[in-house]
CSV table of C-alpha atoms and ligand atoms in Angstrom, one decimal:
chain,number,residue,atom,x,y,z
A,1,MET,CA,120.1,98.4,86.5
A,2,TYR,CA,123.0,95.9,86.4
A,3,CYS,CA,122.2,92.5,87.9
A,4,SER,CA,125.0,90.0,88.3
A,5,PRO,CA,124.3,86.5,86.9
A,6,PHE,CA,124.7,85.2,90.4
A,7,VAL,CA,121.9,87.4,91.7
A,8,VAL,CA,119.7,86.4,88.8
A,9,PHE,CA,120.4,82.7,89.5
A,10,TRP,CA,119.6,83.2,93.2
A,11,LEU,CA,116.4,85.1,92.6
A,12,ALA,CA,115.0,82.9,89.8
A,13,MET,CA,112.3,80.5,91.0
A,14,ARG,CA,113.4,76.9,90.8
A,15,ILE,CA,110.9,75.4,88.5
A,16,THR,CA,111.0,71.8,89.7
A,17,GLY,CA,110.6,69.9,93.0
A,18,HIS,CA,107.8,72.2,94.4
A,19,THR,CA,104.4,71.3,95.8
A,20,VAL,CA,102.1,73.8,94.1
A,21,LEU,CA,98.5,74.7,94.8
A,22,VAL,CA,96.7,76.2,91.8
A,23,THR,CA,93.3,77.7,92.5
A,24,GLY,CA,90.9,77.3,89.5
A,25,GLY,CA,93.3,74.7,88.1
A,26,ALA,CA,90.8,72.5,86.3
A,27,SER,CA,90.3,74.8,83.3
A,28,GLY,CA,91.9,77.6,81.2
A,29,ILE,CA,95.1,79.3,82.4
A,30,GLY,CA,95.1,77.4,85.7
A,31,PHE,CA,94.9,74.0,84.0
A,32,ALA,CA,97.7,75.0,81.5
A,33,MET,CA,99.9,76.1,84.4
A,34,ALA,CA,99.1,72.9,86.4
A,35,GLN,CA,100.0,70.8,83.3
A,36,ARG,CA,103.4,72.6,82.9
A,37,PHE,CA,104.2,72.4,86.6
A,38,LEU,CA,103.4,68.7,86.6
A,39,ALA,CA,105.6,68.1,83.5
A,40,GLU,CA,108.5,69.8,85.3
A,41,GLY,CA,108.4,67.3,88.2
A,42,ASN,CA,106.3,69.2,90.7
A,43,THR,CA,103.5,67.9,92.9
A,44,VAL,CA,100.4,69.8,91.8
A,45,ILE,CA,97.1,70.3,93.7
A,46,ILE,CA,94.2,72.1,92.0
A,47,CYS,CA,90.8,73.3,93.3
A,48,GLY,CA,87.6,74.6,91.9
A,49,ARG,CA,83.8,74.5,92.4
A,50,ARG,CA,82.9,71.9,89.8
A,51,GLU,CA,83.7,68.4,90.8
A,52,ASP,CA,83.2,67.1,87.2
A,53,LYS,CA,85.8,69.5,85.8
A,54,LEU,CA,88.3,68.4,88.5
A,55,ARG,CA,87.6,64.8,87.7
A,56,GLU,CA,88.1,65.5,84.0
A,57,ALA,CA,91.4,67.3,84.8
A,58,ARG,CA,92.6,64.3,86.8
A,59,GLY,CA,91.7,62.1,83.8
A,60,LEU,CA,93.8,64.2,81.5
A,61,LEU,CA,96.7,64.7,84.0
A,62,PRO,CA,97.0,61.6,86.2
A,63,GLY,CA,98.9,62.6,89.3
A,64,LEU,CA,97.0,65.8,90.0
A,65,ALA,CA,95.5,66.1,93.4
A,66,THR,CA,92.1,67.8,93.5
A,67,ARG,CA,89.8,69.4,96.0
A,68,VAL,CA,86.3,70.9,95.6
A,69,SER,CA,86.3,74.4,97.1
A,70,ASP,CA,84.3,77.5,96.5
A,71,LEU,CA,86.7,80.4,97.2
A,72,ALA,CA,83.9,82.9,97.4
A,73,ASP,CA,83.3,81.5,100.8
A,74,PRO,CA,85.9,82.5,103.5
A,75,LEU,CA,85.2,79.3,105.5
A,76,GLN,CA,86.0,77.1,102.5
A,77,ARG,CA,89.3,79.1,102.0
A,78,ILE,CA,90.2,78.3,105.6
A,79,GLU,CA,89.3,74.6,105.1
A,80,LEU,CA,91.3,74.5,101.8
A,81,ALA,CA,94.4,76.0,103.4
A,82,ALA,CA,94.3,73.7,106.4
A,83,TRP,CA,93.6,70.6,104.2
A,84,ALA,CA,96.4,71.5,101.8
A,85,VAL,CA,99.0,71.9,104.6
A,86,LYS,CA,97.9,68.8,106.4
A,87,GLN,CA,97.8,66.6,103.3
A,88,PHE,CA,100.9,68.2,101.6
A,89,PRO,CA,103.3,69.4,104.3
A,90,SER,CA,105.8,70.2,101.5
A,91,LEU,CA,103.4,72.8,100.0
A,92,ASP,CA,105.6,75.7,99.0
A,93,VAL,CA,103.9,77.5,96.1
A,94,LEU,CA,100.5,79.1,96.0
A,95,VAL,CA,99.1,80.1,92.6
A,96,ASN,CA,96.1,82.5,93.1
A,97,ASN,CA,94.5,81.9,89.7
A,98,ALA,CA,90.8,81.4,90.2
A,99,GLY,CA,88.7,84.2,88.8
A,100,ILE,CA,85.4,85.2,87.2
A,101,GLN,CA,84.5,88.1,84.9
A,102,ARG,CA,81.1,89.7,84.7
A,103,ARG,CA,79.9,92.2,82.2
A,104,LEU,CA,77.8,94.8,83.9
A,105,SER,CA,75.8,98.0,83.2
A,106,LEU,CA,76.4,100.3,86.1
A,107,LEU,CA,73.2,102.2,85.1
A,108,GLN,CA,71.1,99.2,86.1
A,109,THR,CA,69.9,98.2,89.6
A,110,LEU,CA,72.4,95.7,90.8
A,111,GLU,CA,72.3,93.4,93.7
A,112,TRP,CA,75.2,93.8,96.1
A,113,ASP,CA,75.5,90.1,96.7
A,114,GLU,CA,76.1,89.5,93.0
A,115,LEU,CA,78.7,92.3,92.8
A,116,HIS,CA,80.4,91.1,96.0
A,117,THR,CA,80.8,87.5,94.6
A,118,GLU,CA,83.2,88.9,91.9
A,119,LEU,CA,85.1,90.9,94.6
A,120,ALA,CA,85.2,87.8,96.9
A,121,ILE,CA,86.6,85.4,94.2
A,122,ASN,CA,89.0,87.8,92.4
A,123,LEU,CA,90.3,89.9,95.3
A,124,GLU,CA,89.4,88.6,98.7
A,125,ALA,CA,90.3,85.0,98.1
A,126,PRO,CA,93.9,85.7,96.9
A,127,ILE,CA,94.5,88.0,99.9
A,128,HIS,CA,92.9,85.6,102.3
A,129,LEU,CA,94.7,82.5,101.0
A,130,SER,CA,98.1,84.3,101.0
A,131,THR,CA,97.4,85.4,104.6
A,132,LEU,CA,96.5,81.9,105.6
A,133,LEU,CA,99.4,80.2,103.9
A,134,VAL,CA,102.4,82.6,104.2
A,135,PRO,CA,103.2,81.5,107.8
A,136,HIS,CA,103.6,77.9,106.4
A,137,LEU,CA,105.3,78.9,103.1
A,138,ARG,CA,107.9,81.0,104.8
A,139,LYS,CA,109.3,77.9,106.6
A,140,MET,CA,110.1,76.3,103.2
A,141,PRO,CA,113.4,76.7,101.5
A,142,GLN,CA,112.2,78.3,98.2
A,143,PRO,CA,108.6,79.3,98.5
A,144,ALA,CA,106.5,81.5,96.2
A,145,VAL,CA,103.2,83.1,95.8
A,146,ILE,CA,102.0,83.7,92.2
A,147,ASN,CA,99.1,86.0,91.6
A,148,VAL,CA,97.3,86.1,88.3
A,149,SER,CA,96.2,89.6,87.5
A,150,SER,CA,95.4,90.9,84.0
A,151,GLY,CA,96.4,93.5,81.4
A,152,LEU,CA,93.1,95.1,82.5
A,153,ALA,CA,94.9,96.0,85.8
A,154,TYR,CA,96.6,98.7,83.8
A,155,VAL,CA,93.8,99.8,81.5
A,156,PRO,CA,90.2,98.9,82.5
A,157,LEU,CA,87.6,97.5,80.2
A,158,ALA,CA,84.6,99.5,81.2
A,159,ILE,CA,82.0,96.8,80.5
A,160,THR,CA,83.8,94.6,83.1
A,161,PRO,CA,84.1,97.3,85.8
A,162,ILE,CA,84.3,95.2,89.0
A,163,TYR,CA,86.7,92.7,87.3
A,164,SER,CA,89.0,95.4,86.1
A,165,ALA,CA,89.1,97.0,89.5
A,166,THR,CA,89.8,93.7,91.2
A,167,LYS,CA,92.8,93.1,88.9
A,168,ALA,CA,94.2,96.6,89.5
A,169,ALA,CA,93.9,95.9,93.2
A,170,ILE,CA,95.6,92.5,92.9
A,171,HIS,CA,98.4,94.2,91.0
A,172,SER,CA,98.8,96.7,93.8
A,173,TYR,CA,98.6,94.1,96.5
A,174,THR,CA,101.2,92.0,94.8
A,175,LEU,CA,103.7,94.9,94.9
A,176,SER,CA,103.2,95.3,98.6
A,177,LEU,CA,103.3,91.6,99.3
A,178,ARG,CA,106.5,91.2,97.3
A,179,HIS,CA,108.1,94.1,99.3
A,180,GLN,CA,107.0,92.8,102.7
A,181,LEU,CA,107.8,89.1,102.1
A,182,ALA,CA,111.3,89.6,100.6
A,183,PRO,CA,113.6,87.7,101.0
A,184,HIS,CA,111.5,85.0,102.7
A,185,VAL,CA,108.9,84.3,100.0
A,186,GLU,CA,109.2,85.2,96.3
A,187,VAL,CA,106.1,87.0,95.0
A,188,ILE,CA,105.4,86.8,91.2
A,189,GLU,CA,102.6,88.4,89.2
A,190,ILE,CA,101.3,86.9,86.0
A,191,ALA,CA,99.3,89.5,84.0
A,192,PRO,CA,97.7,87.7,81.0
A,193,PRO,CA,96.4,89.6,77.9
A,194,ALA,CA,93.1,88.3,76.5
A,195,VAL,CA,93.5,84.5,76.3
A,196,ASN,CA,91.2,82.1,74.6
A,197,THR,CA,89.5,80.5,77.6
A,198,ASP,CA,85.9,80.3,78.9
A,199,LEU,CA,86.4,83.3,81.2
A,200,GLY,CA,83.2,85.2,81.4
A,201,GLY,CA,81.4,82.4,79.6
A,202,PRO,CA,82.1,80.2,76.6
A,203,GLY,CA,82.8,82.1,73.4
A,204,LEU,CA,83.6,85.5,74.8
A,205,HIS,CA,87.4,85.1,74.6
A,206,THR,CA,87.8,83.2,71.3
A,207,TRP,CA,89.6,86.2,69.8
A,208,GLY,CA,92.3,86.0,72.6
A,209,VAL,CA,95.8,84.6,72.3
A,210,PRO,CA,95.7,80.7,72.1
A,211,LEU,CA,96.0,79.2,75.6
A,212,ASP,CA,99.1,77.2,74.9
A,213,GLU,CA,100.9,80.1,73.3
A,214,PHE,CA,100.3,82.2,76.4
A,215,ALA,CA,101.1,79.5,78.9
A,216,ASP,CA,104.4,78.6,77.1
A,217,ALA,CA,105.4,82.2,77.1
A,218,ALA,CA,104.5,82.7,80.7
A,219,PHE,CA,106.3,79.6,81.8
A,220,ALA,CA,109.4,80.6,79.9
A,221,GLN,CA,109.4,83.9,81.7
A,222,LEU,CA,108.9,82.1,85.0
A,223,ARG,CA,111.8,79.9,84.3
A,224,SER,CA,114.0,82.9,83.4
A,225,GLY,CA,113.4,84.4,86.8
A,226,SER,CA,110.9,87.2,85.9
A,227,THR,CA,108.7,88.2,88.8
A,228,GLU,CA,106.4,90.4,86.6
A,229,ILE,CA,105.1,88.3,83.7
A,230,SER,CA,103.2,89.8,80.9
A,231,TYR,CA,102.6,89.2,77.2
A,232,GLY,CA,101.2,91.1,74.2
A,233,PHE,CA,98.6,93.5,75.3
A,234,SER,CA,99.4,93.3,79.0
A,235,GLU,CA,103.1,94.0,78.2
A,236,ASP,CA,102.1,97.0,76.1
A,237,ALA,CA,99.7,98.3,78.8
A,238,LYS,CA,102.3,97.8,81.5
A,239,GLN,CA,105.0,99.7,79.6
A,240,ALA,CA,102.7,102.5,78.3
A,241,THR,CA,103.0,106.1,79.5
A,242,ALA,CA,100.0,107.7,81.3
A,243,GLU,CA,99.0,109.2,77.9
A,244,GLY,CA,99.5,105.9,76.2
A,245,ARG,CA,97.2,104.2,78.7
A,246,HIS,CA,94.6,106.9,78.2
A,247,GLU,CA,94.7,106.3,74.4
A,248,MET,CA,94.4,102.6,75.0
A,249,PHE,CA,91.4,103.2,77.3
A,250,GLU,CA,89.6,105.3,74.7
A,251,ARG,CA,90.3,102.8,71.9
A,252,MET,CA,89.2,99.7,74.0
A,253,ASN,CA,86.1,101.4,75.3
A,254,LYS,CA,84.7,103.0,72.1
A,255,ARG,CA,80.9,103.2,72.3
B,1,LIG,N1,91.3,84.5,79.7
B,1,LIG,C1,91.7,85.7,79.8
B,1,LIG,O1,91.5,86.5,78.8
B,1,LIG,C2,92.3,86.3,81.0
B,1,LIG,C3,93.0,87.6,80.9
B,1,LIG,C4,93.6,88.1,82.0
B,1,LIG,C5,93.5,87.4,83.2
B,1,LIG,N2,92.9,86.2,83.3
B,1,LIG,C6,92.8,85.6,84.6
B,1,LIG,O2,93.3,84.3,84.5
B,1,LIG,C7,92.7,83.5,85.6
B,1,LIG,C8,92.1,82.2,85.0
B,1,LIG,O3,91.0,82.5,84.1
B,1,LIG,P1,90.8,81.7,82.8
B,1,LIG,O4,90.9,82.7,81.7
B,1,LIG,O5,91.6,80.5,82.8
B,1,LIG,O6,89.2,81.4,82.9
B,1,LIG,P2,88.5,80.0,83.3
B,1,LIG,O7,88.9,79.0,82.3
B,1,LIG,O8,87.1,80.4,83.4
B,1,LIG,O9,89.1,79.6,84.7
B,1,LIG,C9,88.7,80.1,85.9
B,1,LIG,C10,88.9,79.0,86.9
B,1,LIG,O10,88.6,79.6,88.2
B,1,LIG,C11,87.7,78.7,88.9
B,1,LIG,N3,86.9,79.4,89.8
B,1,LIG,C12,86.0,80.4,89.5
B,1,LIG,N4,85.3,80.8,90.6
B,1,LIG,C13,85.8,80.0,91.6
B,1,LIG,C14,85.5,79.9,93.0
B,1,LIG,N5,84.5,80.6,93.5
B,1,LIG,N6,86.1,79.0,93.7
B,1,LIG,C15,87.1,78.2,93.2
B,1,LIG,N7,87.4,78.3,91.9
B,1,LIG,C16,86.8,79.1,91.1
B,1,LIG,C17,86.9,78.0,87.8
B,1,LIG,O11,86.5,76.7,88.2
B,1,LIG,P3,85.0,76.4,88.7
B,1,LIG,O12,84.1,77.2,87.8
B,1,LIG,O13,84.8,74.9,88.6
B,1,LIG,O14,85.0,76.9,90.1
B,1,LIG,C18,87.9,77.9,86.7
B,1,LIG,O15,88.7,76.7,86.7
B,1,LIG,C19,91.6,84.4,86.2
B,1,LIG,O16,92.1,85.0,87.4
B,1,LIG,C20,91.4,85.5,85.1
B,1,LIG,O17,91.0,86.7,85.7
B,1,LIG,C21,92.3,85.7,82.2
């Protein structure tokens, strides 16, 4: 499809001068995004459960605003959104990045509360925070919601069944959100491949793409106006045919 340079310019998210809330911004991909947004002259607020990690992030990136918040809890999401709008009336970008990943055997007896926590953090929180903040965001001149999904949205990793399902759901929700919010709020999806962070616990993702390599590539795509950001495995999975995805599933989930 032909897109005139004017249209591309108009659609591309301006990368500076925003006030950005990054959930889970004290570590991993969220921290790398917060670092890059700050360097580009944005005001950046991060949240997470661990006060010490937030303090450490503030030490590394002076100028960050931080807030302790457990996004598994709907009340804390409401408090976070109200606090952010009150303290930062210029808030115009929400980055739904916080997430956890659990490896589970579905043959075992599992407690619903435990399963639900992963659903609550990875799926309910981004939907709830978007719902809470869109009425504010849409009043701003160039607002955006950025949802962090995963390559596993396209091809599930069977040992992380709830995680993979939440990422497929976030991918789907992002398509609908983009459709409904256009042209008021730009909606962007970042689908990382495996990246070397502490996701799922230290040491489980050391084989992934180096964090800075991924964050630089994602930010370059953001700067160029892409609304569907992927890299390496997630790009391959997104572009694959149904048959290709089936083959990827078989390969990834060999017993
Ligand atoms: N690394 C990968 O291979 C990969 C691949 C695809 C997608 N992703 C996605 O990228 C995002 C970031 O993950 P990451 O790899 O950077 O892992 P990470 O380093 O473990 O970061 C996850 C962040 O989320 C925060 N968080 C978790 N539960 C939370 C809660 N209940 N309330 C508030 N904050 C919470 C954590 O902070 P606290 O623990 O202090 O709360 C942490 O800062 C996730 O959505 C993940 O699914 C990662």
